[in-house]
Short mmCIF file of C-alpha atoms in Angstrom, two decimals:
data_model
loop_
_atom_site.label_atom_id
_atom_site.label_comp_id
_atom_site.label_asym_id
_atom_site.label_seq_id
_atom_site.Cartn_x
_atom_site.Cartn_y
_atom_site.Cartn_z
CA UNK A 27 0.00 0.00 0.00
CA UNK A 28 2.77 2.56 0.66
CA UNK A 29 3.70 2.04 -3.25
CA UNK A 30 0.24 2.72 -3.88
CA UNK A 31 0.27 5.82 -2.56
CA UNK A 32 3.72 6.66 -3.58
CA UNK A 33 1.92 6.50 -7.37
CA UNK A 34 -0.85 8.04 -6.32
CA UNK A 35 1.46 10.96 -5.14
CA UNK A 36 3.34 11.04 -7.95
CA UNK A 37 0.23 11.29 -10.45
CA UNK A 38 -0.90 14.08 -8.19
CA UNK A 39 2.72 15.89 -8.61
CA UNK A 40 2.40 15.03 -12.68
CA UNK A 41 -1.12 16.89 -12.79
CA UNK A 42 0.02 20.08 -10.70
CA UNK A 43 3.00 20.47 -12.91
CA UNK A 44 0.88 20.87 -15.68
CA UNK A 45 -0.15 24.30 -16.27
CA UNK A 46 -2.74 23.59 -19.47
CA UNK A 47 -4.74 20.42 -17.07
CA UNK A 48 -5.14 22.67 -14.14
CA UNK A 49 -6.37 25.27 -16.36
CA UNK A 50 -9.37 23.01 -18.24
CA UNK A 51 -9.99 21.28 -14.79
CA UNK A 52 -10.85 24.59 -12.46
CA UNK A 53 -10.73 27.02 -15.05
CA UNK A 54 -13.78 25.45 -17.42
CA UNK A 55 -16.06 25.23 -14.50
CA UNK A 56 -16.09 28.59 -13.86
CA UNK A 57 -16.06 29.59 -17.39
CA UNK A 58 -18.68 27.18 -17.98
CA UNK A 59 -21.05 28.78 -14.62
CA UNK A 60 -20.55 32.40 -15.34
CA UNK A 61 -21.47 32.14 -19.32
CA UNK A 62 -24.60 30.15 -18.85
CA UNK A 63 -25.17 32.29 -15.66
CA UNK A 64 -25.21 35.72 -17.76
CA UNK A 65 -24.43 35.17 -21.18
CA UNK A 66 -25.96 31.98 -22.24
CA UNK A 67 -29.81 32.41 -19.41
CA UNK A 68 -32.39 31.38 -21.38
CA UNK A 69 -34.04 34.37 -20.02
CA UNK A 70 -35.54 36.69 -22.47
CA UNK A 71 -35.10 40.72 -21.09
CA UNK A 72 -35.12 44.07 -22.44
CA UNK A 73 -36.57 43.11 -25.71
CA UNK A 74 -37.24 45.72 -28.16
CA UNK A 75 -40.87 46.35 -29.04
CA UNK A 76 -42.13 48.31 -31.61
CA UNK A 77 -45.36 50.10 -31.28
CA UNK A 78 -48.22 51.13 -33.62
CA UNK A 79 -50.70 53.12 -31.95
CA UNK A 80 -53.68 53.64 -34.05
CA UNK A 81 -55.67 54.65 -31.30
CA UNK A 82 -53.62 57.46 -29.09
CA UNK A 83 -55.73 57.58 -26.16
CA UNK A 84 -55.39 57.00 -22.72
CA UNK A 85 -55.47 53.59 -22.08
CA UNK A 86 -53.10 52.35 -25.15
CA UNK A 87 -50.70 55.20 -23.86
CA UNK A 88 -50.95 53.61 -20.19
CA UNK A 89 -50.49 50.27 -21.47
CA UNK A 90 -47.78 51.27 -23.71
CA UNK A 91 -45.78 52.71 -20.36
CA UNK A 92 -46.17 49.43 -18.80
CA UNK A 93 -44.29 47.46 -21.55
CA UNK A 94 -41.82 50.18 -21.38
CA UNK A 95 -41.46 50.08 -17.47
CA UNK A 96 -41.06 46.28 -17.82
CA UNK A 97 -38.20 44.27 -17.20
CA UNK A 98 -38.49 42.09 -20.36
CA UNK A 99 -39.24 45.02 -22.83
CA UNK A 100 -37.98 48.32 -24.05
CA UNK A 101 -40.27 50.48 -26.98
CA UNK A 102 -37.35 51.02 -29.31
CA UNK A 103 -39.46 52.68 -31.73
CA UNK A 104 -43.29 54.29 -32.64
CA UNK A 105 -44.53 53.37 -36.00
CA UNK A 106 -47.02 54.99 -38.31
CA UNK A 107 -48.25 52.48 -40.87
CA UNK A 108 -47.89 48.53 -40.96
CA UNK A 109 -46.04 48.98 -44.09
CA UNK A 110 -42.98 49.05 -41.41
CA UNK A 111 -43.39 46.67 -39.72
CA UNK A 112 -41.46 44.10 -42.04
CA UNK A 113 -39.00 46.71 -42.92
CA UNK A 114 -38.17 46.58 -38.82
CA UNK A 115 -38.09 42.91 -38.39
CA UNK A 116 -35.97 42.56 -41.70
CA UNK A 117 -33.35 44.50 -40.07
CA UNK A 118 -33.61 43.10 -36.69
CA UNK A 119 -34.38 46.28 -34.68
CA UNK A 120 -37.18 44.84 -32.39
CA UNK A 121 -38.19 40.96 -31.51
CA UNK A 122 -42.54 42.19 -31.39
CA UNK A 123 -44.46 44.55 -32.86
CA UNK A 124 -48.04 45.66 -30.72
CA UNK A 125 -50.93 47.28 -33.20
CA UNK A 126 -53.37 48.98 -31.25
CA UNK A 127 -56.74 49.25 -33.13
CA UNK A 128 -58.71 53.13 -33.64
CA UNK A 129 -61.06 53.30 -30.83
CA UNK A 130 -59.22 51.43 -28.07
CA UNK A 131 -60.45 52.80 -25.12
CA UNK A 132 -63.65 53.44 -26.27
CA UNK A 133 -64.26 49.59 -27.18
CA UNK A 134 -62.44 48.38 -24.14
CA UNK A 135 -65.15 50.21 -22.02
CA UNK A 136 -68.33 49.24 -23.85
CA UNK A 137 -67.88 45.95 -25.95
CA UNK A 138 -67.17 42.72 -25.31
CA UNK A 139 -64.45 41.87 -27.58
CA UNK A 140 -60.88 44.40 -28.43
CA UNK A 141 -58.50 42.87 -30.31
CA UNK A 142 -54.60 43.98 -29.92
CA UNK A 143 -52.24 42.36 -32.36
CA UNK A 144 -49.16 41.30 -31.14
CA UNK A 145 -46.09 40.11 -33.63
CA UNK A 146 -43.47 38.30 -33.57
CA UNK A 147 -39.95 37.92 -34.84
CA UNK A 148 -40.93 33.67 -35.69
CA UNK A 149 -37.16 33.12 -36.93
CA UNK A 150 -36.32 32.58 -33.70
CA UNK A 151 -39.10 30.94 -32.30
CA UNK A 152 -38.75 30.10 -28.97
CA UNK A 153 -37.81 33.40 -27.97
CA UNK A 154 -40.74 35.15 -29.88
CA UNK A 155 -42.89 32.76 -28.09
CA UNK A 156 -41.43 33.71 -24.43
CA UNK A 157 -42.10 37.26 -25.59
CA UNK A 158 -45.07 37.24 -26.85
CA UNK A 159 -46.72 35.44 -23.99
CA UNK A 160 -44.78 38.09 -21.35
CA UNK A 161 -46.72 40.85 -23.09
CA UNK A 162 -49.98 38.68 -22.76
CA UNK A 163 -49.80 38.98 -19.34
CA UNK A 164 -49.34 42.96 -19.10
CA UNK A 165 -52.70 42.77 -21.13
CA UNK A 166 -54.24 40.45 -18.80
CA UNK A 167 -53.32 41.96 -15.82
CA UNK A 168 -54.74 45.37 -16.89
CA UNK A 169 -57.76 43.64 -18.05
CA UNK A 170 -58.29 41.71 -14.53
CA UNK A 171 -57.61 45.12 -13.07
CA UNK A 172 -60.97 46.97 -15.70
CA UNK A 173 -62.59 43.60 -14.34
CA UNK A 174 -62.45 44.07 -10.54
CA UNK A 175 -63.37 48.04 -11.23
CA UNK A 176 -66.49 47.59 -13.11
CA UNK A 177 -67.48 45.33 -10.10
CA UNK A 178 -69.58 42.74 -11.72
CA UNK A 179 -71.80 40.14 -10.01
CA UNK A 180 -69.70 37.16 -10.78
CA UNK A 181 -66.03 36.47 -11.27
CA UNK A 182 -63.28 33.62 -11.94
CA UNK A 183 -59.86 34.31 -10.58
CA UNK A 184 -57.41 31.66 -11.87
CA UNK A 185 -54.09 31.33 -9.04
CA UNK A 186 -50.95 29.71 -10.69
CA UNK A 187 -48.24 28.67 -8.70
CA UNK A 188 -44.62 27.91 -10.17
CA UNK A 189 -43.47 24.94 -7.49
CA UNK A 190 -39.51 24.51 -7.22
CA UNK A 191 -38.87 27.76 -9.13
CA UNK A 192 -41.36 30.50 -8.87
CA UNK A 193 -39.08 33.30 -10.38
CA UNK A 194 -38.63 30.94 -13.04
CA UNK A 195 -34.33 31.55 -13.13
CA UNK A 196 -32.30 29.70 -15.80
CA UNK A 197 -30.01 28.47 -12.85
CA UNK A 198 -32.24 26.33 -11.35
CA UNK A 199 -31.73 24.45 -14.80
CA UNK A 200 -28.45 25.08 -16.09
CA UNK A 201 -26.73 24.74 -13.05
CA UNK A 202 -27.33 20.93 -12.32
CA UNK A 203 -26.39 20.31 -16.63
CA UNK A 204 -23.19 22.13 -16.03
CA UNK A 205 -22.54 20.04 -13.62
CA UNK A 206 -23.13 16.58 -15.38
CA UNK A 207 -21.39 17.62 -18.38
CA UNK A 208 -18.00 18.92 -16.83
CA UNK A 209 -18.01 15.68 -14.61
CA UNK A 210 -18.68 13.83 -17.56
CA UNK A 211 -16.11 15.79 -19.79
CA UNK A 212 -13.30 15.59 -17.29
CA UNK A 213 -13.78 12.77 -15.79
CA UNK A 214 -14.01 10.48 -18.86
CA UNK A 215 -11.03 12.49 -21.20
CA UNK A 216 -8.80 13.37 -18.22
CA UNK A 217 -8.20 10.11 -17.51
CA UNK A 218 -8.10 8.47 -20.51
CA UNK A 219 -5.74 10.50 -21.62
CA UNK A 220 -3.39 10.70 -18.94
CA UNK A 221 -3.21 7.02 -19.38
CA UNK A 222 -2.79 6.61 -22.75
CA UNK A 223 -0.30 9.25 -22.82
CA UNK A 224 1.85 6.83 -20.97
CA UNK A 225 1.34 4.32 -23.44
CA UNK A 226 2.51 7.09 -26.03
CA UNK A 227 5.64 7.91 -24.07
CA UNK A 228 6.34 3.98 -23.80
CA UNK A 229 6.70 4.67 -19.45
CA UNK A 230 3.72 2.80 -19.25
CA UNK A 231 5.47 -0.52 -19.37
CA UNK A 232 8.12 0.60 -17.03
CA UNK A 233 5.02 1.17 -14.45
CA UNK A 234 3.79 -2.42 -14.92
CA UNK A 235 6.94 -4.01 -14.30
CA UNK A 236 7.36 -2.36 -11.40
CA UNK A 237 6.16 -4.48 -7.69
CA UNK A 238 2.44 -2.97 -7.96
CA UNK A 239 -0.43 -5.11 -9.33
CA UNK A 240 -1.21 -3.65 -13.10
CA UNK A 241 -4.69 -2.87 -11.95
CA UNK A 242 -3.22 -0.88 -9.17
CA UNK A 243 -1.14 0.99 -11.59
CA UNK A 244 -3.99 2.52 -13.25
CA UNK A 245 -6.26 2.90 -10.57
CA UNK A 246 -3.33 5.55 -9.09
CA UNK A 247 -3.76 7.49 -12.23
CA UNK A 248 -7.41 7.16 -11.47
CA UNK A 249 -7.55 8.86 -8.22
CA UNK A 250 -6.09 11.77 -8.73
CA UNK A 251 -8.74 12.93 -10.79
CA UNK A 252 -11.37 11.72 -8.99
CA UNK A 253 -10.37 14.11 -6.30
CA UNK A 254 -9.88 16.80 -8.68
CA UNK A 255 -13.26 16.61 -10.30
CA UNK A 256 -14.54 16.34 -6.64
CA UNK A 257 -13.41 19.32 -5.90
CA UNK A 258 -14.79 20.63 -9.39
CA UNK A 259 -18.58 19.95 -7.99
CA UNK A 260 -17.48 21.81 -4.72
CA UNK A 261 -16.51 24.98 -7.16
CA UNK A 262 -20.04 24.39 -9.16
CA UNK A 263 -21.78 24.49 -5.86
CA UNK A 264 -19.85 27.44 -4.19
CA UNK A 265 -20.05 29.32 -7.26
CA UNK A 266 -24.26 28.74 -7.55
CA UNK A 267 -24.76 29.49 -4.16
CA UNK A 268 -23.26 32.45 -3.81
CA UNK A 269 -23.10 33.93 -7.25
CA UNK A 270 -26.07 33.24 -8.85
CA UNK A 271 -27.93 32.73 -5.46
CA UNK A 272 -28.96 29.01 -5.96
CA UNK A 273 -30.45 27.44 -2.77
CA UNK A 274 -29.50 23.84 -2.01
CA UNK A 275 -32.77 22.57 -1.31
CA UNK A 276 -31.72 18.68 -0.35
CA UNK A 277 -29.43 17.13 1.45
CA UNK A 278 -25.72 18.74 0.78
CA UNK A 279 -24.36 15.21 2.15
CA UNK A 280 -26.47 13.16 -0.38
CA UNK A 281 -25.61 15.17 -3.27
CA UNK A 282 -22.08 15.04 -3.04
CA UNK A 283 -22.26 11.20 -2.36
CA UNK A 284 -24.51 11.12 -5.73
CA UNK A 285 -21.61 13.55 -7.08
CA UNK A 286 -18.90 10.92 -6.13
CA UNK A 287 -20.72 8.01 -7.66
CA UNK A 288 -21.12 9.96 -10.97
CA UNK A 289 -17.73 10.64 -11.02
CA UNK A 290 -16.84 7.08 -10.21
CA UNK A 291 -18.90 5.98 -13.45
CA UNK A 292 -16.89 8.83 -15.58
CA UNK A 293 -13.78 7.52 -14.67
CA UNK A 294 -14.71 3.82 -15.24
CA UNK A 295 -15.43 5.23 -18.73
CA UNK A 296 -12.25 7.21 -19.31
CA UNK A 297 -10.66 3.68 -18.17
CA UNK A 298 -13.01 1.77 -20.68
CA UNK A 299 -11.37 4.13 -22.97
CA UNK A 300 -7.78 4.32 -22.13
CA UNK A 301 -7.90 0.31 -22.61
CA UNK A 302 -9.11 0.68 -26.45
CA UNK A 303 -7.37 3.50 -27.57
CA UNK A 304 -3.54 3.65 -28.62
CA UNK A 305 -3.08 7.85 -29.06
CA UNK A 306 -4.24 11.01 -26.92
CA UNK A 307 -6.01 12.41 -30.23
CA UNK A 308 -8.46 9.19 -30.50
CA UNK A 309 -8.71 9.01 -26.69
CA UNK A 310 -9.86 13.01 -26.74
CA UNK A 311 -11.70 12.51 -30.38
CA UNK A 312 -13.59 9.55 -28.27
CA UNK A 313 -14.33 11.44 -24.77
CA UNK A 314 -15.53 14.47 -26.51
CA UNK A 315 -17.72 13.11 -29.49
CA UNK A 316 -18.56 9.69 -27.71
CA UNK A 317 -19.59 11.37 -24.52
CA UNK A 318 -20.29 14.96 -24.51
CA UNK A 319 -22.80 14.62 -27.23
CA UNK A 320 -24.76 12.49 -25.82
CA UNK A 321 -24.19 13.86 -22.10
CA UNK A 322 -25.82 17.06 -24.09
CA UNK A 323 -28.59 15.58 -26.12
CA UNK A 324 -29.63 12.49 -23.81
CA UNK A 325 -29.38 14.27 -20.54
CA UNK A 326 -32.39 16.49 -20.80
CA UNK A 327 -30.51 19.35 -20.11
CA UNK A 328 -30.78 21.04 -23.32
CA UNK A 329 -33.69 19.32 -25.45
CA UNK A 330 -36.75 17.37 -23.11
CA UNK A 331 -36.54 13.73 -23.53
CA UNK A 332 -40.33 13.50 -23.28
CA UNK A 333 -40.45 15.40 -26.70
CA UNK A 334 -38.03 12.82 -28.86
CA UNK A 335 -39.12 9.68 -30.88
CA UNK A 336 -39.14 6.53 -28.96
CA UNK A 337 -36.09 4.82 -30.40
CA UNK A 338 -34.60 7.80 -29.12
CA UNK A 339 -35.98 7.41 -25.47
CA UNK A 340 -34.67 4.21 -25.39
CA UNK A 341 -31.23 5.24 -26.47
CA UNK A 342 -31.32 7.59 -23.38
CA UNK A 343 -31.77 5.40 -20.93
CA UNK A 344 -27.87 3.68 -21.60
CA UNK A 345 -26.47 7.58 -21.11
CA UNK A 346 -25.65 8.02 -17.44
CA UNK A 347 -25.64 11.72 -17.96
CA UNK A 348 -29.53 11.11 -17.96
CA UNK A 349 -29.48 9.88 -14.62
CA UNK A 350 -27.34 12.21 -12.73
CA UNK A 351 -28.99 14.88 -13.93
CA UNK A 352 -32.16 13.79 -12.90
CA UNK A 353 -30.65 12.84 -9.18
CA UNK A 354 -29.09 16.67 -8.78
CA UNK A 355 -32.38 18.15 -9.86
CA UNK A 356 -34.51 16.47 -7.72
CA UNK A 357 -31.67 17.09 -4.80
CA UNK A 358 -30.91 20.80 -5.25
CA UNK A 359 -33.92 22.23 -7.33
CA UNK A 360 -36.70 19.73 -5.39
CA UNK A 361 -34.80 18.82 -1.99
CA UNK A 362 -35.89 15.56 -2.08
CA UNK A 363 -34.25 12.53 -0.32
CA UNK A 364 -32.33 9.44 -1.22
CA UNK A 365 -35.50 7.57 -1.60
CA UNK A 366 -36.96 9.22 -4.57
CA UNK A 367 -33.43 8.85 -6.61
CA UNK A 368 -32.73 5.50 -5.47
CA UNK A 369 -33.55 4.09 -8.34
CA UNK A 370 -31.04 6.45 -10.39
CA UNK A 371 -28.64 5.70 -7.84
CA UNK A 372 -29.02 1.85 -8.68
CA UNK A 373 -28.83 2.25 -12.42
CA UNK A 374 -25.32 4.80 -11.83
CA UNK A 375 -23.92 1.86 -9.91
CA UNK A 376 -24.70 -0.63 -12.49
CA UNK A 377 -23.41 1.08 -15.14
CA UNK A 378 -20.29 2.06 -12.95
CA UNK A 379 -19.79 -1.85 -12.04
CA UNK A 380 -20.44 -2.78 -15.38
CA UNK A 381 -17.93 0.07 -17.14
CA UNK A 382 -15.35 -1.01 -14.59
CA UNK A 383 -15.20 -4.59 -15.36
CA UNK A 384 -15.06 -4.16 -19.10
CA UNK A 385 -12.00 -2.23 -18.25
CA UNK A 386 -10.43 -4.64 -16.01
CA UNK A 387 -10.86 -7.18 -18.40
CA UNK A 388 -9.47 -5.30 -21.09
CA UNK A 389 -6.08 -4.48 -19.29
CA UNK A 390 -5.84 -8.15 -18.02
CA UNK A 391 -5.83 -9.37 -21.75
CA UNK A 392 -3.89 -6.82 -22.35
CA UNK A 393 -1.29 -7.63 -19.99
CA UNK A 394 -1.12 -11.57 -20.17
#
C-alpha cells in the first residue's frame, strides 16, 4: 500500500506540474457557470418592441408605459403604418411589434371583444414565443384590473403557482447540466488520456513491471482525478450558491455522495477508454464526441426527452448523464431525499460496475 500511494502521489505531482490540465480542470467550470449564468440564461429581457398606436388615447398610452417600465421590454421605436413593420423585423431592430386598433379605449369600455395584435420575430421561435406570452400577461393583468373596477356580479380568478422555481431563473436548470457535463467531460477524457499518454511515451510498461499489481497501476492514475473533479462539484456548488444565489434545497451530504458516484462511473469510462485507444487524439476525439454529445442531447438538459421519438428514449436510458442529472435536480432544485433517486442511484452503480469490469478485463488481456 505505501507504493500505492507513492503512485498516487506522484500522479498528483504530474497533474500540478501541468499548467494547461489545471487550467481546463478549475478554469472550465467557472467559465462554464458564469457564461450560462449571464451570457448563455435562457431568459428573455429588455426586448425591443415596436409600437403602432392607431388609437392614441389614454389607455393604449398607459399600457404602452407598462411594456416600457417592464423588465423584459424596451419600446425602441413608434410606427405609423404597418407597411414598417417588415421593414423593422428585416433589419432586426425589435423581436414584437403591438398594433393597437382606432377606438381602443372606447371599445375596451363598452364591448365585449378588443382585439390587440401582437407580432413576432418567428425566426427565432422560442424566444418570440417567451415574448409574446410576457406581453400577454401585461394585457391580462390590466384587463383583470378593468374587471375588478367595473365590479360585476360574478367572477373567476385563476391562481398559478410555479413549485420549485417560482421566479422561473435559468439556474435552477443550467446549473445541475453544467454540472453533469463537466463531470462527464473531465472525468471520462482526463483520464483516458493521462493514461494513454503513458502508453505514447512507452513509461507505461516501465510502471507495470514495477512491484504494484497492473490494476493498481492505473487505478493511481485514477484517483487523482477523482479528487480533482470532486473538488470541481465543490466549485459548481460554491459558485451557484453564492453567485447566482442558488439554494441547495436537499441534502448537501447526499448530493455530493450522488456527485462521487457519478464521477466514479466517468472515470470507469475514461478507463473503458484508455484500454481501447492507442493515441491522446483518439482518446480526446472519443471522450468528446462519444460522450459529450450524448451527455448534451440524452441528458435532458438542453432538449426534453419526453419530446423525442421513442427509439430515441430508449437510447437515453444507456447515457448516465440522464441519470445524474435527474438525481441533482430532484436534490438541489426539489430537496428531495435518497428515496426518490434511489432508483437512479441503482442504475449509476450498475453502469459504474459494469464500465469497470469491461476495463479490467481489457487491461488483463492486455497484460497476459
Amino acid at each position: 500500500m505505501k507504493t500505492f500511494f507513492a503512485f498516487i502521489q506522484k500522479e498528483f505531482r504530474h497533474v500540478l506540474r501541468d499548467k494547461r490540465s489545471l487550467v481546463i480542470l478549475f478554469g472550465l467550470p467557472v467559465v462554464m457557470m458564469i457564461l450560462f449564468g449571464f451570457a448563455l440564461s435562457s431568459e428573455v429581457k429588455n426586448s425591443n418592441v415596436a409600437i403602432l398606436d392607431y388609437a392614441q388615447d389614454d389607455a393604449s398610452r398607459l399600457l404602452i408605459d407598462r411594456i416600457d417600465q417592464s423588465q423584459y421590454f424596451s419600446v425602441h421605436q413608434k410606427l405609423h403604418s404597418e407597411a414598417e413593420i417588415e421593414q423593422v423585423f428585416r433589419k432586426g431592430q425589435v423581436r414584437l411589434v403591438v398594433i393597437f386598433p382606432q377606438h381602443f379605449q372606447q371599445d375596451l369600455l363598452h364591448s365585449n371583444h378588443v382585439q390587440v395584435r401582437l407580432v413576432g420575430d418567428a425566426s427565432d421561435p422560442n424566444t418570440s414565443n417567451i415574448v409574446i406570452n410576457y406581453a400577454s400577461s401585461i394585457f391580462r393583468d390590466y384587463l383583470n384590473e378593468l374587471s375588478n373596477n367595473k365590479k360585476l356580479p360574478y367572477s373567476i380568478e385563476t391562481e398559478t403557482r410555479m413549485l420549485y422555481n417560482p421566479q422561473l431563473k435559468s439556474s435552477y436548470n443550467f446549473v445541475p447540466g453544467v454540472m453533469t457535463l463537466i463531470l462527464m467531460l473531465l472525468g471520462a477524457m482526463m483520464t483516458s488520456v493521462s493514461i494513454v499518454k503513458e502508453k505514447e511515451m512507452g513509461t507505461m510498461e516501465i510502471l507495470l513491471v514495477s512491484p504494484m499489481r497492473p490494476l493498481l497501476v492505473v487505478l493511481s492514475k485514477a484517483i487523482p482525478y477523482m479528487v480533482l473533479c470532486f473538488i470541481d462539484v465543490v466549485i459548481i456548488l460554491l459558485l451557484a450558491v453564492f453567485l447566482l444565489d442558488m439554494p441547495i434545497r436537499g441534502s448537501l451530504f447526499l448530493l455530493l455522495a450522488e456527485s462521487l458516484l457519478f464521477i466514479l462511473t466517468t472515470l470507469s469510462l475514461g478507463l473503458l477508454v484508455s484500454s481501447v485507444v492507442d493515441s491522446q487524439q483518439t482518446a480526446m476525439f472519443l471522450s468528446l464526441v462519444g460522450f459529450l454529445m450524448p451527455a448534451l442531447v440524452f441528458s435532458g438538459f438542453m432538449f426534453p426527452i419526453e419530446n423525442m421519438p421513442l427509439p430515441l428514449r430508449i437510447m437515453s436510458n444507456i447515457v448516465p448523464t440522464k441519470w445524474y442529472y435527474s438525481i441533482v435536480r430532484a436534490i438541489m432544485v426539489k430537496g428531495l431525499g435518497f428515496s426518490y433517486v434511489l432508483k437512479q442511484t441503482l442504475i449509476l452503480v450498475g453502469m459504474t460496475v459494469f464500465f469497470l469490469g469491461i476495463a479490467i478485463r481489457k487491461f488483463k488481456i492486455r497484460l497476459a
